[in-house]
Amino acid sequence: MNPAQHSAAVASETARFVATVKAADLATPVPSCPGWTLADLTQHTGHVHRWFTELLRRRIQQPPTSRDVDLRLPEQPDGYPDWLAESAANAAEVFAATDLDAPMWAWGLDQHARFWVRRMLFETLVHRADAELALGLSPHIDRGLAVDGIGEFLTNLPFASLFAPLTAELRGPDRTIRFRCTDADVDWLVGLRPDGFGLIADHVETRTADATIQGTAAELLLLLYGRLDHESHAFQLVGDPDLLAHWFTHSAF
């Protein structure tokens, strides 16, 4: 997917999120985000939109020293869905006015403005799924979007230790884990080394990983974000179960 597609998907995912929570009781607990209600989830997602939008507007070139941003949050939670929709509309205006291929600081691998659009997309998508799960709905995630999200997650996770400190424990004596889609001809091989971990690029397809987990693209995306259990019947596991347990214990994002 390209930045224009990511921008369009932010708008569509936000619209789905807003439609879901607008018809719901915002006091509903969100089990996949312990301690949060739908109101908290909506506020958090809008905060992410407005913060990332401000970073893009300023085109920052170094880590910000403050995360203060004018949220313009409604006084009552029942205004949060429309406020979230407004957050996405503001973001769309900034996307359109920004060269998304321009160099820019980002906490992940891609040091360009487009990083923030893609990150906003998957923050929104996963929290849209959280809202649906909280209401007993089964989230539908487009396969192509899920594939892109898996790649984005695995590419950036090695850089996330500042806010995901357990990732510092993802080490190993040259061990490998393969994530394989059962509904798309794509997989990702992650290597755990004594000094760190990361995707192994241009890997040989026939190489046997120490552990492999297979599922649909949507299931794998939700799994990586901790919304599904790797031991559920949705997944096929092959290889070292302890290695997989180590990964999922320490890769919380």
PDB file of C-alpha atoms in Angstrom:
ATOM      1  CA  MET A   1       0.000   0.000   0.000  1.00  0.00           C
ATOM      2  CA  ASN A   2       1.131   3.552  -0.676  1.00  0.00           C
ATOM      3  CA  PRO A   3       0.672   6.728   1.429  1.00  0.00           C
ATOM      4  CA  ALA A   4      -2.450   7.777  -0.502  1.00  0.00           C
ATOM      5  CA  GLN A   5      -4.049   4.416   0.235  1.00  0.00           C
ATOM      6  CA  HIS A   6      -3.049   4.690   3.883  1.00  0.00           C
ATOM      7  CA  SER A   7      -4.619   8.157   4.052  1.00  0.00           C
ATOM      8  CA  ALA A   8      -7.877   6.920   2.553  1.00  0.00           C
ATOM      9  CA  ALA A   9      -7.917   3.936   4.908  1.00  0.00           C
ATOM     10  CA  VAL A  10      -7.532   6.199   7.970  1.00  0.00           C
ATOM     11  CA  ALA A  11     -10.746   7.928   6.910  1.00  0.00           C
ATOM     12  CA  SER A  12     -12.659   4.704   6.263  1.00  0.00           C
ATOM     13  CA  GLU A  13     -11.463   2.982   9.447  1.00  0.00           C
ATOM     14  CA  THR A  14     -12.363   6.026  11.512  1.00  0.00           C
ATOM     15  CA  ALA A  15     -15.830   6.135   9.953  1.00  0.00           C
ATOM     16  CA  ARG A  16     -16.358   2.489  10.937  1.00  0.00           C
ATOM     17  CA  PHE A  17     -15.098   3.190  14.449  1.00  0.00           C
ATOM     18  CA  VAL A  18     -17.411   6.188  14.832  1.00  0.00           C
ATOM     19  CA  ALA A  19     -20.431   4.271  13.528  1.00  0.00           C
ATOM     20  CA  THR A  20     -19.720   1.467  15.988  1.00  0.00           C
ATOM     21  CA  VAL A  21     -19.379   3.564  19.125  1.00  0.00           C
ATOM     22  CA  LYS A  22     -22.057   6.114  18.267  1.00  0.00           C
ATOM     23  CA  ALA A  23     -24.733   3.456  18.557  1.00  0.00           C
ATOM     24  CA  ALA A  24     -23.299   1.986  21.754  1.00  0.00           C
ATOM     25  CA  ASP A  25     -23.192   2.680  25.474  1.00  0.00           C
ATOM     26  CA  LEU A  26     -19.819   4.400  25.909  1.00  0.00           C
ATOM     27  CA  ALA A  27     -19.575   3.021  29.444  1.00  0.00           C
ATOM     28  CA  THR A  28     -19.178  -0.487  27.978  1.00  0.00           C
ATOM     29  CA  PRO A  29     -15.903  -2.107  29.150  1.00  0.00           C
ATOM     30  CA  VAL A  30     -13.301  -2.993  26.523  1.00  0.00           C
ATOM     31  CA  PRO A  31     -11.832  -6.374  27.535  1.00  0.00           C
ATOM     32  CA  SER A  32      -8.946  -6.155  25.047  1.00  0.00           C
ATOM     33  CA  CYS A  33      -7.862  -2.884  26.715  1.00  0.00           C
ATOM     34  CA  PRO A  34      -8.230  -3.729  30.422  1.00  0.00           C
ATOM     35  CA  GLY A  35      -9.578  -0.903  32.529  1.00  0.00           C
ATOM     36  CA  TRP A  36     -10.917   1.060  29.565  1.00  0.00           C
ATOM     37  CA  THR A  37     -14.451   1.779  28.457  1.00  0.00           C
ATOM     38  CA  LEU A  38     -15.568   2.643  24.932  1.00  0.00           C
ATOM     39  CA  ALA A  39     -15.348   6.289  25.979  1.00  0.00           C
ATOM     40  CA  ASP A  40     -11.690   5.820  26.965  1.00  0.00           C
ATOM     41  CA  LEU A  41     -10.985   3.969  23.724  1.00  0.00           C
ATOM     42  CA  THR A  42     -12.557   6.719  21.626  1.00  0.00           C
ATOM     43  CA  GLN A  43     -10.724   9.460  23.507  1.00  0.00           C
ATOM     44  CA  HIS A  44      -7.402   7.649  23.130  1.00  0.00           C
ATOM     45  CA  THR A  45      -7.848   7.183  19.385  1.00  0.00           C
ATOM     46  CA  GLY A  46      -8.769  10.824  18.877  1.00  0.00           C
ATOM     47  CA  HIS A  47      -5.759  11.847  20.957  1.00  0.00           C
ATOM     48  CA  VAL A  48      -3.529   9.747  18.687  1.00  0.00           C
ATOM     49  CA  HIS A  49      -5.056  11.395  15.603  1.00  0.00           C
ATOM     50  CA  ARG A  50      -4.540  14.910  16.918  1.00  0.00           C
ATOM     51  CA  TRP A  51      -1.026  14.261  18.201  1.00  0.00           C
ATOM     52  CA  PHE A  52       0.196  12.628  14.988  1.00  0.00           C
ATOM     53  CA  THR A  53      -1.501  15.370  12.958  1.00  0.00           C
ATOM     54  CA  GLU A  54       0.362  18.009  14.953  1.00  0.00           C
ATOM     55  CA  LEU A  55       3.660  16.219  14.370  1.00  0.00           C
ATOM     56  CA  LEU A  56       2.957  16.172  10.636  1.00  0.00           C
ATOM     57  CA  ARG A  57       1.895  19.806  10.612  1.00  0.00           C
ATOM     58  CA  ARG A  58       5.176  20.802  12.278  1.00  0.00           C
ATOM     59  CA  ARG A  59       7.219  18.326  10.179  1.00  0.00           C
ATOM     60  CA  ILE A  60       9.443  17.656  13.191  1.00  0.00           C
ATOM     61  CA  GLN A  61      13.022  16.566  12.596  1.00  0.00           C
ATOM     62  CA  GLN A  62      13.902  15.362  16.083  1.00  0.00           C
ATOM     63  CA  PRO A  63      12.090  13.679  18.968  1.00  0.00           C
ATOM     64  CA  PRO A  64       9.537  16.048  20.536  1.00  0.00           C
ATOM     65  CA  THR A  65      10.154  17.173  24.092  1.00  0.00           C
ATOM     66  CA  SER A  66       6.446  17.384  24.926  1.00  0.00           C
ATOM     67  CA  ARG A  67       3.298  15.527  23.923  1.00  0.00           C
ATOM     68  CA  ASP A  68       0.967  18.394  24.777  1.00  0.00           C
ATOM     69  CA  VAL A  69      -1.648  19.040  22.110  1.00  0.00           C
ATOM     70  CA  ASP A  70      -4.929  20.935  22.117  1.00  0.00           C
ATOM     71  CA  LEU A  71      -7.459  18.097  22.185  1.00  0.00           C
ATOM     72  CA  ARG A  72     -10.606  20.244  22.224  1.00  0.00           C
ATOM     73  CA  LEU A  73     -12.258  17.330  23.950  1.00  0.00           C
ATOM     74  CA  PRO A  74     -16.025  17.617  24.501  1.00  0.00           C
ATOM     75  CA  GLU A  75     -17.164  17.998  28.087  1.00  0.00           C
ATOM     76  CA  GLN A  76     -19.427  14.946  27.873  1.00  0.00           C
ATOM     77  CA  PRO A  77     -18.464  11.497  26.516  1.00  0.00           C
ATOM     78  CA  ASP A  78     -21.499  11.396  24.240  1.00  0.00           C
ATOM     79  CA  GLY A  79     -19.690  13.980  22.116  1.00  0.00           C
ATOM     80  CA  TYR A  80     -16.609  11.792  21.670  1.00  0.00           C
ATOM     81  CA  PRO A  81     -17.700   9.958  18.480  1.00  0.00           C
ATOM     82  CA  ASP A  82     -18.274  13.206  16.557  1.00  0.00           C
ATOM     83  CA  TRP A  83     -15.045  14.581  18.027  1.00  0.00           C
ATOM     84  CA  LEU A  84     -13.174  11.530  16.722  1.00  0.00           C
ATOM     85  CA  ALA A  85     -14.713  12.059  13.281  1.00  0.00           C
ATOM     86  CA  GLU A  86     -13.508  15.665  13.409  1.00  0.00           C
ATOM     87  CA  SER A  87     -10.022  14.478  14.389  1.00  0.00           C
ATOM     88  CA  ALA A  88      -9.875  12.303  11.269  1.00  0.00           C
ATOM     89  CA  ALA A  89     -11.142  15.156   9.090  1.00  0.00           C
ATOM     90  CA  ASN A  90      -8.402  17.435  10.450  1.00  0.00           C
ATOM     91  CA  ALA A  91      -5.841  14.721   9.774  1.00  0.00           C
ATOM     92  CA  ALA A  92      -7.067  14.320   6.188  1.00  0.00           C
ATOM     93  CA  GLU A  93      -6.539  18.036   5.561  1.00  0.00           C
ATOM     94  CA  VAL A  94      -2.971  17.828   6.820  1.00  0.00           C
ATOM     95  CA  PHE A  95      -2.287  14.663   4.808  1.00  0.00           C
ATOM     96  CA  ALA A  96      -3.433  16.438   1.651  1.00  0.00           C
ATOM     97  CA  ALA A  97      -1.246  19.475   2.362  1.00  0.00           C
ATOM     98  CA  THR A  98       1.872  17.451   3.231  1.00  0.00           C
ATOM     99  CA  ASP A  99       4.511  15.825   1.046  1.00  0.00           C
ATOM    100  CA  LEU A 100       4.251  12.425   2.688  1.00  0.00           C
ATOM    101  CA  ASP A 101       7.564  11.344   1.167  1.00  0.00           C
ATOM    102  CA  ALA A 102       9.384  14.232   2.845  1.00  0.00           C
ATOM    103  CA  PRO A 103      12.072  13.378   5.430  1.00  0.00           C
ATOM    104  CA  MET A 104      10.807  13.564   8.995  1.00  0.00           C
ATOM    105  CA  TRP A 105      11.678  12.168  12.399  1.00  0.00           C
ATOM    106  CA  ALA A 106       9.793   9.035  13.381  1.00  0.00           C
ATOM    107  CA  TRP A 107      10.318   6.534  16.163  1.00  0.00           C
ATOM    108  CA  GLY A 108      10.288   3.624  13.683  1.00  0.00           C
ATOM    109  CA  LEU A 109      12.359   2.613  10.690  1.00  0.00           C
ATOM    110  CA  ASP A 110      10.808   4.848   8.035  1.00  0.00           C
ATOM    111  CA  GLN A 111      12.066   8.380   8.638  1.00  0.00           C
ATOM    112  CA  HIS A 112       9.487  10.093   6.438  1.00  0.00           C
ATOM    113  CA  ALA A 113       6.143  11.816   6.979  1.00  0.00           C
ATOM    114  CA  ARG A 114       4.343   8.772   5.583  1.00  0.00           C
ATOM    115  CA  PHE A 115       5.359   6.798   8.693  1.00  0.00           C
ATOM    116  CA  TRP A 116       2.823   8.734  10.774  1.00  0.00           C
ATOM    117  CA  VAL A 117      -0.039   8.192   8.359  1.00  0.00           C
ATOM    118  CA  ARG A 118       0.563   4.447   8.300  1.00  0.00           C
ATOM    119  CA  ARG A 119       0.935   4.336  12.084  1.00  0.00           C
ATOM    120  CA  MET A 120      -2.284   6.305  12.546  1.00  0.00           C
ATOM    121  CA  LEU A 121      -4.048   3.859  10.258  1.00  0.00           C
ATOM    122  CA  PHE A 122      -3.199   0.771  12.273  1.00  0.00           C
ATOM    123  CA  GLU A 123      -3.787   2.475  15.626  1.00  0.00           C
ATOM    124  CA  THR A 124      -7.270   3.285  14.343  1.00  0.00           C
ATOM    125  CA  LEU A 125      -7.915  -0.133  12.814  1.00  0.00           C
ATOM    126  CA  VAL A 126      -6.902  -2.098  15.893  1.00  0.00           C
ATOM    127  CA  HIS A 127      -8.931   0.113  18.206  1.00  0.00           C
ATOM    128  CA  ARG A 128     -11.908  -0.132  15.853  1.00  0.00           C
ATOM    129  CA  ALA A 129     -11.571  -3.892  16.278  1.00  0.00           C
ATOM    130  CA  ASP A 130     -11.368  -3.387  20.067  1.00  0.00           C
ATOM    131  CA  ALA A 131     -14.673  -1.510  19.979  1.00  0.00           C
ATOM    132  CA  GLU A 132     -16.341  -4.239  17.950  1.00  0.00           C
ATOM    133  CA  LEU A 133     -14.985  -6.999  20.182  1.00  0.00           C
ATOM    134  CA  ALA A 134     -16.280  -5.131  23.238  1.00  0.00           C
ATOM    135  CA  LEU A 135     -19.757  -5.196  21.697  1.00  0.00           C
ATOM    136  CA  GLY A 136     -19.617  -8.900  20.864  1.00  0.00           C
ATOM    137  CA  LEU A 137     -19.026  -8.288  17.161  1.00  0.00           C
ATOM    138  CA  SER A 138     -16.542 -10.134  14.960  1.00  0.00           C
ATOM    139  CA  PRO A 139     -14.187  -7.583  13.367  1.00  0.00           C
ATOM    140  CA  HIS A 140     -13.777  -7.772   9.602  1.00  0.00           C
ATOM    141  CA  ILE A 141     -10.349  -6.659   8.395  1.00  0.00           C
ATOM    142  CA  ASP A 142      -9.537  -6.401   4.710  1.00  0.00           C
ATOM    143  CA  ARG A 143      -6.898  -9.000   3.833  1.00  0.00           C
ATOM    144  CA  GLY A 144      -4.610  -6.575   1.980  1.00  0.00           C
ATOM    145  CA  LEU A 145      -4.838  -4.105   4.820  1.00  0.00           C
ATOM    146  CA  ALA A 146      -4.040  -6.822   7.346  1.00  0.00           C
ATOM    147  CA  VAL A 147      -0.985  -7.946   5.358  1.00  0.00           C
ATOM    148  CA  ASP A 148       0.280  -4.368   5.292  1.00  0.00           C
ATOM    149  CA  GLY A 149      -0.365  -4.041   9.011  1.00  0.00           C
ATOM    150  CA  ILE A 150       1.603  -7.180   9.850  1.00  0.00           C
ATOM    151  CA  GLY A 151       4.587  -5.871   7.899  1.00  0.00           C
ATOM    152  CA  GLU A 152       4.310  -2.465   9.584  1.00  0.00           C
ATOM    153  CA  PHE A 153       4.160  -4.040  13.038  1.00  0.00           C
ATOM    154  CA  LEU A 154       7.104  -6.401  12.574  1.00  0.00           C
ATOM    155  CA  THR A 155       9.235  -3.733  10.891  1.00  0.00           C
ATOM    156  CA  ASN A 156       8.789  -1.223  13.699  1.00  0.00           C
ATOM    157  CA  LEU A 157       8.650  -3.453  16.781  1.00  0.00           C
ATOM    158  CA  PRO A 158      12.468  -3.516  17.221  1.00  0.00           C
ATOM    159  CA  PHE A 159      12.331   0.277  17.679  1.00  0.00           C
ATOM    160  CA  ALA A 160       9.483   0.281  20.204  1.00  0.00           C
ATOM    161  CA  SER A 161      11.360  -0.470  23.441  1.00  0.00           C
ATOM    162  CA  LEU A 162      10.799   3.059  24.795  1.00  0.00           C
ATOM    163  CA  PHE A 163       7.074   2.349  25.258  1.00  0.00           C
ATOM    164  CA  ALA A 164       7.155  -1.457  24.988  1.00  0.00           C
ATOM    165  CA  PRO A 165      10.064  -2.247  27.359  1.00  0.00           C
ATOM    166  CA  LEU A 166       9.554  -6.010  27.365  1.00  0.00           C
ATOM    167  CA  THR A 167      10.736  -6.127  23.743  1.00  0.00           C
ATOM    168  CA  ALA A 168      14.256  -5.692  25.128  1.00  0.00           C
ATOM    169  CA  GLU A 169      13.970  -9.335  26.221  1.00  0.00           C
ATOM    170  CA  LEU A 170      13.380 -10.586  22.675  1.00  0.00           C
ATOM    171  CA  ARG A 171      16.796 -12.150  22.330  1.00  0.00           C
ATOM    172  CA  GLY A 172      17.951 -15.600  21.355  1.00  0.00           C
ATOM    173  CA  PRO A 173      20.866 -17.631  20.004  1.00  0.00           C
ATOM    174  CA  ASP A 174      19.980 -17.109  16.330  1.00  0.00           C
ATOM    175  CA  ARG A 175      16.445 -18.456  16.606  1.00  0.00           C
ATOM    176  CA  THR A 176      13.771 -17.801  13.985  1.00  0.00           C
ATOM    177  CA  ILE A 177       9.983 -17.456  13.976  1.00  0.00           C
ATOM    178  CA  ARG A 178       7.899 -17.500  10.811  1.00  0.00           C
ATOM    179  CA  PHE A 179       4.479 -15.843  10.580  1.00  0.00           C
ATOM    180  CA  ARG A 180       2.636 -17.325   7.600  1.00  0.00           C
ATOM    181  CA  CYS A 181      -0.691 -16.269   6.086  1.00  0.00           C
ATOM    182  CA  THR A 182      -3.027 -19.063   5.117  1.00  0.00           C
ATOM    183  CA  ASP A 183      -5.123 -16.797   2.874  1.00  0.00           C
ATOM    184  CA  ALA A 184      -2.311 -14.957   1.069  1.00  0.00           C
ATOM    185  CA  ASP A 185       1.006 -15.996  -0.437  1.00  0.00           C
ATOM    186  CA  VAL A 186       3.112 -14.109   2.071  1.00  0.00           C
ATOM    187  CA  ASP A 187       5.071 -14.757   5.232  1.00  0.00           C
ATOM    188  CA  TRP A 188       7.537 -12.996   7.500  1.00  0.00           C
ATOM    189  CA  LEU A 189      10.652 -14.465   9.110  1.00  0.00           C
ATOM    190  CA  VAL A 190      11.849 -12.861  12.345  1.00  0.00           C
ATOM    191  CA  GLY A 191      15.281 -13.588  13.749  1.00  0.00           C
ATOM    192  CA  LEU A 192      16.164 -13.436  17.436  1.00  0.00           C
ATOM    193  CA  ARG A 193      19.854 -12.793  17.999  1.00  0.00           C
ATOM    194  CA  PRO A 194      21.899 -12.333  21.189  1.00  0.00           C
ATOM    195  CA  ASP A 195      21.953  -8.567  20.498  1.00  0.00           C
ATOM    196  CA  GLY A 196      18.376  -8.050  19.342  1.00  0.00           C
ATOM    197  CA  PHE A 197      15.717  -9.119  16.877  1.00  0.00           C
ATOM    198  CA  GLY A 198      14.196  -8.106  13.570  1.00  0.00           C
ATOM    199  CA  LEU A 199      12.827  -9.163  10.224  1.00  0.00           C
ATOM    200  CA  ILE A 200      15.106 -11.228   8.034  1.00  0.00           C
ATOM    201  CA  ALA A 201      14.876  -9.717   4.556  1.00  0.00           C
ATOM    202  CA  ASP A 202      15.043 -11.731   1.365  1.00  0.00           C
ATOM    203  CA  HIS A 203      14.930 -14.979   3.280  1.00  0.00           C
ATOM    204  CA  VAL A 204      15.008 -18.288   1.495  1.00  0.00           C
ATOM    205  CA  GLU A 205      11.433 -19.609   1.374  1.00  0.00           C
ATOM    206  CA  THR A 206      12.462 -23.195   2.060  1.00  0.00           C
ATOM    207  CA  ARG A 207      14.391 -22.321   5.211  1.00  0.00           C
ATOM    208  CA  THR A 208      12.864 -24.091   8.195  1.00  0.00           C
ATOM    209  CA  ALA A 209      12.103 -21.769  11.091  1.00  0.00           C
ATOM    210  CA  ASP A 210      12.491 -22.843  14.692  1.00  0.00           C
ATOM    211  CA  ALA A 211       8.817 -22.025  15.180  1.00  0.00           C
ATOM    212  CA  THR A 212       6.028 -21.218  12.737  1.00  0.00           C
ATOM    213  CA  ILE A 213       2.554 -19.861  13.360  1.00  0.00           C
ATOM    214  CA  GLN A 214      -0.059 -19.842  10.612  1.00  0.00           C
ATOM    215  CA  GLY A 215      -3.409 -18.093  10.348  1.00  0.00           C
ATOM    216  CA  THR A 216      -5.339 -15.728   8.137  1.00  0.00           C
ATOM    217  CA  ALA A 217      -3.874 -12.259   7.670  1.00  0.00           C
ATOM    218  CA  ALA A 218      -6.586 -10.683   9.831  1.00  0.00           C
ATOM    219  CA  GLU A 219      -6.068 -13.239  12.592  1.00  0.00           C
ATOM    220  CA  LEU A 220      -2.298 -12.796  12.531  1.00  0.00           C
ATOM    221  CA  LEU A 221      -2.638  -9.018  12.754  1.00  0.00           C
ATOM    222  CA  LEU A 222      -4.912  -9.255  15.795  1.00  0.00           C
ATOM    223  CA  LEU A 223      -2.613 -11.889  17.274  1.00  0.00           C
ATOM    224  CA  LEU A 224       0.450  -9.658  16.983  1.00  0.00           C
ATOM    225  CA  TYR A 225      -1.428  -6.879  18.738  1.00  0.00           C
ATOM    226  CA  GLY A 226      -2.408  -9.214  21.560  1.00  0.00           C
ATOM    227  CA  ARG A 227      -6.088  -9.385  20.666  1.00  0.00           C
ATOM    228  CA  LEU A 228      -6.010 -13.146  20.055  1.00  0.00           C
ATOM    229  CA  ASP A 229      -4.264 -15.999  21.883  1.00  0.00           C
ATOM    230  CA  HIS A 230      -1.643 -17.879  19.869  1.00  0.00           C
ATOM    231  CA  GLU A 231      -2.839 -21.119  21.472  1.00  0.00           C
ATOM    232  CA  SER A 232      -6.390 -20.706  20.161  1.00  0.00           C
ATOM    233  CA  HIS A 233      -7.774 -22.977  17.465  1.00  0.00           C
ATOM    234  CA  ALA A 234      -7.480 -20.143  14.930  1.00  0.00           C
ATOM    235  CA  PHE A 235      -3.761 -20.854  14.543  1.00  0.00           C
ATOM    236  CA  GLN A 236      -1.554 -23.722  13.446  1.00  0.00           C
ATOM    237  CA  LEU A 237       1.658 -23.974  15.439  1.00  0.00           C
ATOM    238  CA  VAL A 238       4.747 -25.849  14.311  1.00  0.00           C
ATOM    239  CA  GLY A 239       8.094 -26.091  16.064  1.00  0.00           C
ATOM    240  CA  ASP A 240       9.289 -24.822  19.429  1.00  0.00           C
ATOM    241  CA  PRO A 241       6.299 -23.818  21.616  1.00  0.00           C
ATOM    242  CA  ASP A 242       8.574 -22.222  24.216  1.00  0.00           C
ATOM    243  CA  LEU A 243      10.008 -19.882  21.583  1.00  0.00           C
ATOM    244  CA  LEU A 244       6.514 -18.783  20.574  1.00  0.00           C
ATOM    245  CA  ALA A 245       5.543 -18.303  24.225  1.00  0.00           C
ATOM    246  CA  HIS A 246       8.670 -16.170  24.715  1.00  0.00           C
ATOM    247  CA  TRP A 247       7.749 -14.023  21.720  1.00  0.00           C
ATOM    248  CA  PHE A 248       4.165 -13.376  22.769  1.00  0.00           C
ATOM    249  CA  THR A 249       5.127 -12.706  26.380  1.00  0.00           C
ATOM    250  CA  HIS A 250       7.557  -9.965  25.373  1.00  0.00           C
ATOM    251  CA  SER A 251       6.145  -8.438  22.178  1.00  0.00           C
ATOM    252  CA  ALA A 252       3.188  -6.563  23.666  1.00  0.00           C
ATOM    253  CA  PHE A 253       2.821  -3.255  21.832  1.00  0.00           C
TER     254      PHE A 253
END
